[in-house]
Each structure stands twice: as structure tokens, then as C-alpha cells.
Amino acid sequence: RYFMDWKNDVDSYFTIDATEGTIATNELLDRESTAQYNFSIIASKVSNPLLTSKVNVIINVLDVNEFPPEISVPYETSVCENAKPGQVIQIITAADKDLSPAGQRFSFKLSSEASNKPNFTVHDYRNNTAGIETRRNGYSRRQQELYFLPVVIEDSSYPVQSSTNTLTIRVCRCDSDGTIQSCNVEAIFLPVGLSTGALIAILLCIVILLVIVVLYVALRRQKKKDTLMTSKEDIRDNVIHYDDEGGGEEDTQAFDIGALRNPKVIEDNKIRRDIKPDTLRFTRHRRPAEDNTDIRDFINQRLQENDVDPSAPPYDSLATYAYEGNGSVAESLSSIDSLTTEADQDYDYLSDWGPRFKILADMFGEESYNPDKVT
């Protein structure tokens, strides 16, 4: 009978037939993980199990070409704007995850879609390296900053494996000797000699100016709103706007103009005085004027009576009260204080008033008045 020596950890990858002694795989093998296995097989006699022997078995895992080759390291490729045709800008190499046998060869070429673009080409040096060369005279960052170059890499194992790797080529500004000076993105739009700090300062100034303009416009709008707003102390608070159109002087029912009156008078007397009332009729009892009543007291008395009378004007009318003759040189011309007869009146002083009162002096003088003599 045949047995596996279970003291070894790799025994789980293989199994052995106890009668035939055939060794078979128990799991999938990966040469890239383990290229060789070493374990022991024990053989014993059926009739006498104590008679045994041990032998070491070495299994080498053969390689299968299952991984395509790839570029060994990521490259940061750049080209000068003043590059000439045929200039080598990058040397590339390849690597294969498979444990390649001695003499493994890699080939490099452009993909079919990139072969028609006259920008760059791949030169295979046939020593597992290749060079990226320019195919045009000069490159412009303003027109195109980045170029993507697909490179196909193949190995020489069986079956042949290949992969397409894309190189990124950046256009940079260089001096006359080909030394790269700047490959930054902002350098595309900057003139020669303008640094990044200067660009930041310019942008900061622009932002500050924009903020100032926005604040100025906001303050102007706020000031305009404040001028249109009416404060509590503004006299325009007492202006009342009416949107109702009246029918003229006779239309007294269209709107109430009582609000235009003095607010204190409205609070004291709620009855409208712009229309002559028809329903309220109050009998006014006027005290008879005394003989010795002064004209000022008489007027004040009548004024008070009309103020408390709701049926009295003003209803589209105006009552004017004035004391005549106060402070005049001619004194009062009212007949209330006149003498009983004209004979008791002396008009001689009219002749002292000058030419303007000559006619009155002739009319009321001692001489008889003749209109024909008046010029």
C-alpha cells in the first residue's frame, strides 16, 4: 500500500492511489506562486505492514503563458514645444508576470489607430526596449497640451500574449538647449516671465474689485429703498391716498372726506359736516343780543353756536368772521355804533384827509352836494 507523508504542509495539493500508487493533483497549481513541490511517499507490505520504505518526490510545475506583457513602470513623458522630428523623448521597457524562460523577447509597436496620426512613433530596438520618437516639427501647448500614445507589447511565448499600454505625453516649454522650464497647466496662458505668484495676485485683485462693485450696488439699492420708505416722523404719513374717483361737487357720497379734517375735531364730533344733514334737525335757541353787547362778543357767541350745530355750514360753503375796523385810522364803519341822527355827526375831519376824500367831504360837509361839480 502507498501513503502520503502528512507531515509536509504541501501534501494537500496532491493525492496518491493506495493500490496503484498513482499521484494526482488535489488542487489547482500556480507556477507564479509555487514552482516546485517536495513531499514523501511511504510504501508498506500488505502481508507485513511493519515492512515500510520512504521515498522523496519532487514535482516541478511547468509554466503556461497566461499573462500578457506590460510596461514595466509608469512613465512621465514630456516633449518640448521646439522639438525636432526624429527626437527620442522616452525609452520604455516591458515586464511579464509569467516566469519567462531564458531568451524571452518582447516586441513594441503602435496600435493601428495611432499609426495614422503623424505625431509620435515607436522604434523597437529589439532588446526588450523601445524608444518614443517625435514625427513633427514643434508642438503647441495652446492647441493641445496632452497626447495619448497607445503602444502594443507582445511576448515570444506560446500562446502569444499581447497588451495595449497608453503613454501620456505632455507638451512643455523648454529653452534652446532642450531643458524643460515649465509643464504646469497655468503656464499655457501666462506670458514668458510671469510667475504663479503674480497670477494669484492678479486674480486676488480681480476678486476684490468684484466684491467692491457688488457692495456698491447693494448700498445704492438699499439707499434708494430708504428714500422711498416713509418714516414715522415724516409729514407724508398724514397724506391719505384715494383710489375712488368722485363724480364732482354734487357727488358727496363717493368717499368720506372727513378724514382730511383735523383729527382732534373728528374725535370730538363724529358727525360729518361736509354734507348738510337731513335727518338731524335741532332747534337753535339764540339768545337775543343785548343793546350794549360788544360786536366782538356778539361774533364769538354766534361762532360758538355754529360750531356745535351739526346742521350749520360748512357744507360746501365757507363762513368768514372778521371784526371790521379794528386798528383803522377811520375807525369802525359799522352802523351799529353810529349816532342816532346824521345831524349829530361831524364830517369836517374828512377835508383833512387829503384829495382822495374830497368827494366824501363835499357829500357830508355843510355845503350841499352837487354831482355836476365833481370832476
mmCIF file with all atom_site columns, C-alpha atoms in Angstrom, residues 218-343:
data_model
loop_
_atom_site.group_PDB
_atom_site.id
_atom_site.type_symbol
_atom_site.label_atom_id
_atom_site.label_alt_id
_atom_site.label_comp_id
_atom_site.label_asym_id
_atom_site.label_entity_id
_atom_site.label_seq_id
_atom_site.pdbx_PDB_ins_code
_atom_site.Cartn_x
_atom_site.Cartn_y
_atom_site.Cartn_z
_atom_site.occupancy
_atom_site.B_iso_or_equiv
_atom_site.pdbx_formal_charge
_atom_site.auth_seq_id
_atom_site.auth_comp_id
_atom_site.auth_asym_id
_atom_site.auth_atom_id
_atom_site.pdbx_PDB_model_num
ATOM 1   C CA . ALA A 1 218 ? -26.121 96.765  -2.860 1.00 0.00 ? 218 ALA A CA 1
ATOM 2   C CA . LEU A 1 219 ? -25.653 100.030 -0.926 1.00 0.00 ? 219 LEU A CA 1
ATOM 3   C CA . ARG A 1 220 ? -27.146 102.063 -3.774 1.00 0.00 ? 220 ARG A CA 1
ATOM 4   C CA . ARG A 1 221 ? -30.203 99.846  -3.850 1.00 0.00 ? 221 ARG A CA 1
ATOM 5   C CA . GLN A 1 222 ? -30.559 99.992  -0.071 1.00 0.00 ? 222 GLN A CA 1
ATOM 6   C CA . LYS A 1 223 ? -30.262 103.779 -0.098 1.00 0.00 ? 223 LYS A CA 1
ATOM 7   C CA . LYS A 1 224 ? -32.873 104.035 -2.821 1.00 0.00 ? 224 LYS A CA 1
ATOM 8   C CA . LYS A 1 225 ? -35.251 101.881 -0.793 1.00 0.00 ? 225 LYS A CA 1
ATOM 9   C CA . ASP A 1 226 ? -34.662 104.021 2.318  1.00 0.00 ? 226 ASP A CA 1
ATOM 10  C CA . THR A 1 227 ? -35.538 107.226 0.474  1.00 0.00 ? 227 THR A CA 1
ATOM 11  C CA . LEU A 1 228 ? -38.794 105.706 -0.747 1.00 0.00 ? 228 LEU A CA 1
ATOM 12  C CA . MET A 1 229 ? -39.761 104.474 2.719  1.00 0.00 ? 229 MET A CA 1
ATOM 13  C CA . THR A 1 230 ? -41.783 106.845 4.898  1.00 0.00 ? 230 THR A CA 1
ATOM 14  C CA . SER A 1 231 ? -40.667 107.261 8.478  1.00 0.00 ? 231 SER A CA 1
ATOM 15  C CA . LYS A 1 232 ? -42.974 107.866 11.413 1.00 0.00 ? 232 LYS A CA 1
ATOM 16  C CA . GLU A 1 233 ? -41.759 111.446 11.735 1.00 0.00 ? 233 GLU A CA 1
ATOM 17  C CA . ASP A 1 234 ? -42.324 112.180 8.049  1.00 0.00 ? 234 ASP A CA 1
ATOM 18  C CA . ILE A 1 235 ? -45.165 114.586 7.413  1.00 0.00 ? 235 ILE A CA 1
ATOM 19  C CA . ARG A 1 236 ? -46.187 112.449 4.463  1.00 0.00 ? 236 ARG A CA 1
ATOM 20  C CA . ASP A 1 237 ? -47.638 110.000 6.961  1.00 0.00 ? 237 ASP A CA 1
ATOM 21  C CA . ASN A 1 238 ? -50.645 112.366 7.117  1.00 0.00 ? 238 ASN A CA 1
ATOM 22  C CA . VAL A 1 239 ? -51.291 112.149 3.376  1.00 0.00 ? 239 VAL A CA 1
ATOM 23  C CA . ILE A 1 240 ? -54.270 109.920 2.576  1.00 0.00 ? 240 ILE A CA 1
ATOM 24  C CA . HIS A 1 241 ? -54.464 108.345 -0.882 1.00 0.00 ? 241 HIS A CA 1
ATOM 25  C CA . TYR A 1 242 ? -57.817 107.717 -2.530 1.00 0.00 ? 242 TYR A CA 1
ATOM 26  C CA . ASP A 1 243 ? -58.272 105.346 -5.459 1.00 0.00 ? 243 ASP A CA 1
ATOM 27  C CA . ASP A 1 244 ? -62.002 106.102 -5.806 1.00 0.00 ? 244 ASP A CA 1
ATOM 28  C CA . GLU A 1 245 ? -62.920 108.659 -8.424 1.00 0.00 ? 245 GLU A CA 1
ATOM 29  C CA . GLY A 1 246 ? -65.699 111.057 -7.434 1.00 0.00 ? 246 GLY A CA 1
ATOM 30  C CA . GLY A 1 247 ? -68.470 112.473 -9.580 1.00 0.00 ? 247 GLY A CA 1
ATOM 31  C CA . GLY A 1 248 ? -67.844 116.140 -8.999 1.00 0.00 ? 248 GLY A CA 1
ATOM 32  C CA . GLU A 1 249 ? -69.032 118.718 -6.496 1.00 0.00 ? 249 GLU A CA 1
ATOM 33  C CA . GLU A 1 250 ? -72.538 117.285 -6.348 1.00 0.00 ? 250 GLU A CA 1
ATOM 34  C CA . ASP A 1 251 ? -71.294 113.753 -5.631 1.00 0.00 ? 251 ASP A CA 1
ATOM 35  C CA . THR A 1 252 ? -70.966 113.751 -1.859 1.00 0.00 ? 252 THR A CA 1
ATOM 36  C CA . GLN A 1 253 ? -71.434 110.006 -1.343 1.00 0.00 ? 253 GLN A CA 1
ATOM 37  C CA . ALA A 1 254 ? -68.427 108.717 -3.301 1.00 0.00 ? 254 ALA A CA 1
ATOM 38  C CA . PHE A 1 255 ? -65.988 108.941 -0.431 1.00 0.00 ? 255 PHE A CA 1
ATOM 39  C CA . ASP A 1 256 ? -65.699 110.392 3.032  1.00 0.00 ? 256 ASP A CA 1
ATOM 40  C CA . ILE A 1 257 ? -63.553 113.497 3.078  1.00 0.00 ? 257 ILE A CA 1
ATOM 41  C CA . GLY A 1 258 ? -63.922 113.722 6.817  1.00 0.00 ? 258 GLY A CA 1
ATOM 42  C CA . ALA A 1 259 ? -60.520 112.068 7.142  1.00 0.00 ? 259 ALA A CA 1
ATOM 43  C CA . LEU A 1 260 ? -58.997 115.227 5.672  1.00 0.00 ? 260 LEU A CA 1
ATOM 44  C CA . ARG A 1 261 ? -60.207 117.266 8.587  1.00 0.00 ? 261 ARG A CA 1
ATOM 45  C CA . ASN A 1 262 ? -58.380 117.904 11.792 1.00 0.00 ? 262 ASN A CA 1
ATOM 46  C CA . PRO A 1 263 ? -58.143 114.561 13.690 1.00 0.00 ? 263 PRO A CA 1
ATOM 47  C CA . LYS A 1 264 ? -58.932 116.273 17.016 1.00 0.00 ? 264 LYS A CA 1
ATOM 48  C CA . VAL A 1 265 ? -62.132 117.776 15.655 1.00 0.00 ? 265 VAL A CA 1
ATOM 49  C CA . ILE A 1 266 ? -63.148 114.386 14.211 1.00 0.00 ? 266 ILE A CA 1
ATOM 50  C CA . GLU A 1 267 ? -62.714 112.692 17.565 1.00 0.00 ? 267 GLU A CA 1
ATOM 51  C CA . ASP A 1 268 ? -64.786 115.361 19.323 1.00 0.00 ? 268 ASP A CA 1
ATOM 52  C CA . ASN A 1 269 ? -67.531 115.464 16.711 1.00 0.00 ? 269 ASN A CA 1
ATOM 53  C CA . LYS A 1 270 ? -68.176 112.259 14.737 1.00 0.00 ? 270 LYS A CA 1
ATOM 54  C CA . ILE A 1 271 ? -70.961 113.812 12.599 1.00 0.00 ? 271 ILE A CA 1
ATOM 55  C CA . ARG A 1 272 ? -69.966 114.678 9.038  1.00 0.00 ? 272 ARG A CA 1
ATOM 56  C CA . ARG A 1 273 ? -70.087 118.331 8.237  1.00 0.00 ? 273 ARG A CA 1
ATOM 57  C CA . ASP A 1 274 ? -69.315 118.159 4.533  1.00 0.00 ? 274 ASP A CA 1
ATOM 58  C CA . ILE A 1 275 ? -72.994 117.352 3.765  1.00 0.00 ? 275 ILE A CA 1
ATOM 59  C CA . LYS A 1 276 ? -75.991 119.170 5.055  1.00 0.00 ? 276 LYS A CA 1
ATOM 60  C CA . PRO A 1 277 ? -77.849 116.689 7.307  1.00 0.00 ? 277 PRO A CA 1
ATOM 61  C CA . ASP A 1 278 ? -81.466 115.967 6.520  1.00 0.00 ? 278 ASP A CA 1
ATOM 62  C CA . THR A 1 279 ? -82.362 113.732 9.453  1.00 0.00 ? 279 THR A CA 1
ATOM 63  C CA . LEU A 1 280 ? -80.899 115.728 12.294 1.00 0.00 ? 280 LEU A CA 1
ATOM 64  C CA . ARG A 1 281 ? -82.838 118.883 12.938 1.00 0.00 ? 281 ARG A CA 1
ATOM 65  C CA . PHE A 1 282 ? -82.078 120.794 16.071 1.00 0.00 ? 282 PHE A CA 1
ATOM 66  C CA . THR A 1 283 ? -83.908 123.906 17.078 1.00 0.00 ? 283 THR A CA 1
ATOM 67  C CA . ARG A 1 284 ? -81.427 126.578 17.808 1.00 0.00 ? 284 ARG A CA 1
ATOM 68  C CA . HIS A 1 285 ? -82.282 128.905 20.658 1.00 0.00 ? 285 HIS A CA 1
ATOM 69  C CA . ARG A 1 286 ? -80.315 132.040 20.240 1.00 0.00 ? 286 ARG A CA 1
ATOM 70  C CA . ARG A 1 287 ? -80.120 134.494 22.988 1.00 0.00 ? 287 ARG A CA 1
ATOM 71  C CA . PRO A 1 288 ? -81.180 137.952 21.901 1.00 0.00 ? 288 PRO A CA 1
ATOM 72  C CA . ALA A 1 289 ? -78.334 140.336 21.681 1.00 0.00 ? 289 ALA A CA 1
ATOM 73  C CA . GLU A 1 290 ? -78.303 142.938 24.363 1.00 0.00 ? 290 GLU A CA 1
ATOM 74  C CA . ASP A 1 291 ? -78.197 146.589 23.498 1.00 0.00 ? 291 ASP A CA 1
ATOM 75  C CA . ASN A 1 292 ? -74.795 147.175 24.981 1.00 0.00 ? 292 ASN A CA 1
ATOM 76  C CA . THR A 1 293 ? -73.235 143.957 23.617 1.00 0.00 ? 293 THR A CA 1
ATOM 77  C CA . ASP A 1 294 ? -69.837 144.476 22.075 1.00 0.00 ? 294 ASP A CA 1
ATOM 78  C CA . ILE A 1 295 ? -69.579 143.391 18.420 1.00 0.00 ? 295 ILE A CA 1
ATOM 79  C CA . ARG A 1 296 ? -66.607 141.078 19.246 1.00 0.00 ? 296 ARG A CA 1
ATOM 80  C CA . ASP A 1 297 ? -68.613 139.250 21.892 1.00 0.00 ? 297 ASP A CA 1
ATOM 81  C CA . PHE A 1 298 ? -71.548 139.021 19.527 1.00 0.00 ? 298 PHE A CA 1
ATOM 82  C CA . ILE A 1 299 ? -69.442 137.428 16.797 1.00 0.00 ? 299 ILE A CA 1
ATOM 83  C CA . ASN A 1 300 ? -67.838 134.963 19.234 1.00 0.00 ? 300 ASN A CA 1
ATOM 84  C CA . GLN A 1 301 ? -71.260 133.994 20.541 1.00 0.00 ? 301 GLN A CA 1
ATOM 85  C CA . ARG A 1 302 ? -72.584 133.295 17.040 1.00 0.00 ? 302 ARG A CA 1
ATOM 86  C CA . LEU A 1 303 ? -69.368 131.422 16.172 1.00 0.00 ? 303 LEU A CA 1
ATOM 87  C CA . GLN A 1 304 ? -69.749 129.072 19.131 1.00 0.00 ? 304 GLN A CA 1
ATOM 88  C CA . GLU A 1 305 ? -73.380 128.428 18.281 1.00 0.00 ? 305 GLU A CA 1
ATOM 89  C CA . ASN A 1 306 ? -72.477 127.413 14.721 1.00 0.00 ? 306 ASN A CA 1
ATOM 90  C CA . ASP A 1 307 ? -69.586 125.250 15.857 1.00 0.00 ? 307 ASP A CA 1
ATOM 91  C CA . VAL A 1 308 ? -71.841 122.985 17.929 1.00 0.00 ? 308 VAL A CA 1
ATOM 92  C CA . ASP A 1 309 ? -74.690 122.989 15.388 1.00 0.00 ? 309 ASP A CA 1
ATOM 93  C CA . PRO A 1 310 ? -74.441 119.935 13.048 1.00 0.00 ? 310 PRO A CA 1
ATOM 94  C CA . SER A 1 311 ? -76.898 121.464 10.578 1.00 0.00 ? 311 SER A CA 1
ATOM 95  C CA . ALA A 1 312 ? -74.890 124.633 10.202 1.00 0.00 ? 312 ALA A CA 1
ATOM 96  C CA . PRO A 1 313 ? -72.353 125.262 7.444  1.00 0.00 ? 313 PRO A CA 1
ATOM 97  C CA . PRO A 1 314 ? -69.820 124.408 6.176  1.00 0.00 ? 314 PRO A CA 1
ATOM 98  C CA . TYR A 1 315 ? -71.438 122.039 3.728  1.00 0.00 ? 315 TYR A CA 1
ATOM 99  C CA . ASP A 1 316 ? -69.737 123.066 0.538  1.00 0.00 ? 316 ASP A CA 1
ATOM 100 C CA . SER A 1 317 ? -69.717 126.648 1.813  1.00 0.00 ? 317 SER A CA 1
ATOM 101 C CA . LEU A 1 318 ? -67.431 128.964 3.747  1.00 0.00 ? 318 LEU A CA 1
ATOM 102 C CA . ALA A 1 319 ? -68.365 131.237 6.619  1.00 0.00 ? 319 ALA A CA 1
ATOM 103 C CA . THR A 1 320 ? -65.915 134.054 7.323  1.00 0.00 ? 320 THR A CA 1
ATOM 104 C CA . TYR A 1 321 ? -65.984 136.073 10.530 1.00 0.00 ? 321 TYR A CA 1
ATOM 105 C CA . ALA A 1 322 ? -63.968 139.214 10.970 1.00 0.00 ? 322 ALA A CA 1
ATOM 106 C CA . TYR A 1 323 ? -64.054 142.247 13.221 1.00 0.00 ? 323 TYR A CA 1
ATOM 107 C CA . GLU A 1 324 ? -64.201 145.282 10.982 1.00 0.00 ? 324 GLU A CA 1
ATOM 108 C CA . GLY A 1 325 ? -62.433 148.500 11.698 1.00 0.00 ? 325 GLY A CA 1
ATOM 109 C CA . ASN A 1 326 ? -60.006 147.343 14.397 1.00 0.00 ? 326 ASN A CA 1
ATOM 110 C CA . GLY A 1 327 ? -56.840 149.444 14.170 1.00 0.00 ? 327 GLY A CA 1
ATOM 111 C CA . SER A 1 328 ? -58.049 151.585 11.215 1.00 0.00 ? 328 SER A CA 1
ATOM 112 C CA . VAL A 1 329 ? -57.435 155.325 11.077 1.00 0.00 ? 329 VAL A CA 1
ATOM 113 C CA . ALA A 1 330 ? -61.087 155.799 10.073 1.00 0.00 ? 330 ALA A CA 1
ATOM 114 C CA . GLU A 1 331 ? -62.103 153.573 12.970 1.00 0.00 ? 331 GLU A CA 1
ATOM 115 C CA . SER A 1 332 ? -65.194 151.373 12.554 1.00 0.00 ? 332 SER A CA 1
ATOM 116 C CA . LEU A 1 333 ? -67.556 151.994 9.623  1.00 0.00 ? 333 LEU A CA 1
ATOM 117 C CA . SER A 1 334 ? -70.241 149.797 11.109 1.00 0.00 ? 334 SER A CA 1
ATOM 118 C CA . SER A 1 335 ? -73.651 151.334 11.651 1.00 0.00 ? 335 SER A CA 1
ATOM 119 C CA . ILE A 1 336 ? -74.068 149.527 14.956 1.00 0.00 ? 336 ILE A CA 1
ATOM 120 C CA . ASP A 1 337 ? -72.116 152.141 16.838 1.00 0.00 ? 337 ASP A CA 1
ATOM 121 C CA . SER A 1 338 ? -73.324 155.066 14.659 1.00 0.00 ? 338 SER A CA 1
ATOM 122 C CA . LEU A 1 339 ? -75.152 158.014 16.131 1.00 0.00 ? 339 LEU A CA 1
ATOM 123 C CA . THR A 1 340 ? -78.884 158.226 16.068 1.00 0.00 ? 340 THR A CA 1
ATOM 124 C CA . THR A 1 341 ? -79.109 161.081 13.508 1.00 0.00 ? 341 THR A CA 1
ATOM 125 C CA . GLU A 1 342 ? -76.774 162.275 10.846 1.00 0.00 ? 342 GLU A CA 1
ATOM 126 C CA . ALA A 1 343 ? -77.099 165.777 12.196 1.00 0.00 ? 343 ALA A CA 1
#
